[in-house]
Amino acid sequence: MRKDRTEMSEDDDRSPPLDLRGADIAESSNKTRNCSGVSGSGGPVPGPGPSSMEFQAPYPDQVLENVLENVLQFLSSRRDRNAASLVCRSWWRVEALTRSDLFIGNCYSVSPRRATARFTRVRSVSIKGRPRFADFNLMPPDWGAHFAPWVTAMASAYPWLEKVYLKRMSVTDDDLTLLAKSFPSFKELVLVCCDGFGTSGLAVIASKCRQLKVLDLIESEVTDDEVDWIAFFPESGATCLESLIFDCVECPINFDALERLVARSPSLKKLRLNRFVSIGQLYRLMVRSPQLTHLGTGSFSASEGMAHGEQEPDFFTAFAACRSLVCLSGFREILPDYLPAIHPICANLTSLNFSYANINADQLKLVIFHCHKLQIFWVLDSICDEGLQAVSSTCKDLRELRVFPFDAREDNEGPVSDVGLQAISEGCRKLQSILYFCQHMTNAAVIAMSRNCPDLEVFRLCIMGRHRPDRVTGEPMDEGFGAIVMNCKKLTRLAVSGLLTDRAFSYIGKYGKLVRTLSVAFAGDSDMGLKYVLEGCPRLQKLEIRDSPFGDAALRSGLHHYYNMRFLWMSSCRLSPQGCQEIARALPRLVVEVIRDDAIEHTDETVDILYMYRSLEGPRDDAPGFVTILQ
Amino acid sequence: MESKVAYDNELNLIKATELRLGLPGTDDREEQALFSARNNKRPLPDTSKECGSKKNSDARHVDNETAPPAKAQIVGWPPIRSYRKNNLQPKKSDQAEAAGIYLKVSMDGAPYLRKIDLGIYKGYPELLKALESMFKFTIGEYSEREGYKGSEYAPTYEDKDGDWMLVGDVPWDMFMSSCKRLRIMKGSEARGLGCGV
């Protein structure tokens, strides 16, 4: 279900900052030996950018470069490509020519001009913008991450662009219009956690992108301009649509237009409806598209106008007809009575998202006992520990579990706890990724999971009560998280919570050698905590910390590593402007943003938010007033 | 919560200006009677001990009268995207306005909760009959003075103010709009209700 996103977060962590080296290579080209071993061979001094050598008579290296081009085009992993580009100037140039998928992990680390100048034959672009903590309102809005300069640059540089994937970017309707007009072969648009656009922009995409295969809007904010965007797809002829995901669009949809669209989209495999589609309407869509593999059911509830006693459609048969269905989500306003309708497909499901469905353990059991093949399961804590026990007894193949809180406050009773976590660890031995919100936890349960689930790569535990110790022993949660980093040898992502001392961080620094992403909140005692991590974790790429007592001395201890990271976020910690200034001076290629948040009360001079990242471009020119870039 | 505070203030004012025989500072019982008479509420035993086993508790445990005031909500904590938060909350109010009024019903001693749609019942007799068949028990005869007689059980509900009331005390329409959830009490608690005031 979220496979693409997991891939996107991989980083080129094996090699040092590449572009910094790349620039050096271009400048010292005369000294570099080329592949054929002939030094000082013909041809002008090359630099980054479209090679003018292509138009000259072939020289000895040209043949080799052609061969290299034919070979390198098969290289798909960007880590491999990054490594290949460092071999020598020639490889750097050819790799740049053959890279078709461009991934920009931080939109401010490189400018559109520089990126398009180096990579000239790109078909697919992925760009990530805002830091993740901005999702939780920890940063004032309008911080940046605008798509506009990127789409403007690409409009001229990449006429054959087919795919755009954006995460946490601000995209306007004008941007979407420019996109639709500039790329005649455009096929896939995926917007994850984006904002700034509305139904008008969607309408332009629908009407102008005739080759559109994928239109995926995932957890994005879409303004309701009251434009009937679904009706803007071409009225006649079959569409190329394979995936249409709009479950996050919070405005009513023209159902008749949608139904006609689905009817003439024979390749449609993924359809995720928003909550304005009733279960009756869902039925009509399902009978038109039994070939679906991924379905988001919309509200899964009757619409208001439905008369009582009206003959209910045969949902059971409709689901039974969808023999290829493997991924089910939606249930935005679920009427639990309808749940049994999904029984026919439960045995085939590999992915089930109940995270908007307020169902209890009983109701879950009706369904989950059939889901033997389930690998991905997202659910609300309304199912309680009892529901999790049911999951653990049936879903032996479970790889990813996310348990969200129905009532996200600190002080409620807490329907799931260490009991549920323990049960999952005992039943789901193949677990790779877990996100678990709870009120109370014990070290014992976390330690049990560390032992029972050795394949864990992602462990994110959110004990919602801040500074909460072990429910049974009253001790800090140090030992639990320590066991996770110690026993889970494949761990790359960790989020910690509960009462934690510096000891927990010493464990992370000592054992978390593969950790790339670390999230910390309300934890630690002193600077030592952060020091342990910065000195101990060589693979650390993304570090986000809030409300923890780490200060300037701790920040200093990471100087050797910051160029290897994508970003560091620290909010409501103990940093001073001087401490941050020191970092900015020591590392010229780091952009050090100090962000003022007027919502934060403080009496002293500490920095509200520090957000820093490596960049080739220096301070950005679109920073809003509340952002100060230190130099 | 707010209405309770305002109400208490009002009560204090009344007490202060009340004309009565006897020395000031005496007579708590009268005050209690005054309170109950004004809003027709029967004093119920403390319900906080109900939240024992996690199996019975709702996912969303509502503040009861004895709960301390909630901690000030910290910005961005817990880390749930506002998109997700917003899309769970509206559902509750939607349910009240849409075709169904869905309520949780629990019964003392029964392991699982049920959900009912209050909107499909036209009055108390229908509702009580449905409860009886759902949980396989009998409700006694209702009288305004004595509550439910002739049965171990008494159906109660939690209203908008967070108070636990006996089902049937208020007119049906008022009940429909103020009822937040139902609980079928058993044993001494139930009997205690009957001879409340």
PDB file of C-alpha atoms in Angstrom, chain A residues 11 38 45 75 81 133 156-157 166 171 188 215 298 302 311 314 360 377 428 450 469 492-493 522 535 574 603 614 617:
ATOM      1  CA  ASP A  11      19.154   7.500   0.888  1.00  0.00           C
ATOM      2  CA  VAL A  38      44.760   7.903 -22.631  1.00  0.00           C
ATOM      3  CA  VAL A  45      37.296  20.481 -21.218  1.00  0.00           C
ATOM      4  CA  LEU A  75      21.196   0.707 -13.772  1.00  0.00           C
ATOM      5  CA  ARG A  81      24.023   5.343 -10.056  1.00  0.00           C
ATOM      6  CA  PHE A 133       7.156  17.718  11.846  1.00  0.00           C
ATOM      7  CA  SER A 156      11.702  23.624 -20.866  1.00  0.00           C
ATOM      8  CA  ALA A 157      14.260  21.022 -19.792  1.00  0.00           C
ATOM      9  CA  LEU A 166       5.703  15.190  -4.821  1.00  0.00           C
ATOM     10  CA  VAL A 171       1.534  23.087  -5.456  1.00  0.00           C
ATOM     11  CA  GLU A 188       1.562   9.857 -13.648  1.00  0.00           C
ATOM     12  CA  LEU A 215      -3.766  10.397 -10.614  1.00  0.00           C
ATOM     13  CA  GLY A 298     -15.538   5.692   0.403  1.00  0.00           C
ATOM     14  CA  ALA A 302     -25.821   4.614   3.399  1.00  0.00           C
ATOM     15  CA  GLN A 311     -34.009  -3.349  -1.619  1.00  0.00           C
ATOM     16  CA  ASP A 314     -26.162  -7.475  -3.223  1.00  0.00           C
ATOM     17  CA  ASN A 360     -14.800  -2.803  18.090  1.00  0.00           C
ATOM     18  CA  PHE A 377      -2.900  -3.731   8.387  1.00  0.00           C
ATOM     19  CA  CYS A 428       3.304 -11.999  13.847  1.00  0.00           C
ATOM     20  CA  SER A 450      12.594  -7.127  19.945  1.00  0.00           C
ATOM     21  CA  PRO A 469       7.293   5.296  32.633  1.00  0.00           C
ATOM     22  CA  THR A 492      16.595   1.634   9.988  1.00  0.00           C
ATOM     23  CA  ARG A 493      13.827   3.774  11.447  1.00  0.00           C
ATOM     24  CA  PHE A 522      10.075  14.827  25.337  1.00  0.00           C
ATOM     25  CA  GLU A 535      28.634  10.198  17.548  1.00  0.00           C
ATOM     26  CA  ARG A 574      17.874  24.317  24.527  1.00  0.00           C
ATOM     27  CA  THR A 603      10.972  33.600  28.391  1.00  0.00           C
ATOM     28  CA  ARG A 614      23.032  20.462   3.304  1.00  0.00           C
ATOM     29  CA  GLU A 617      22.802  26.631  -3.329  1.00  0.00           C
TER      30      GLU A 617
END
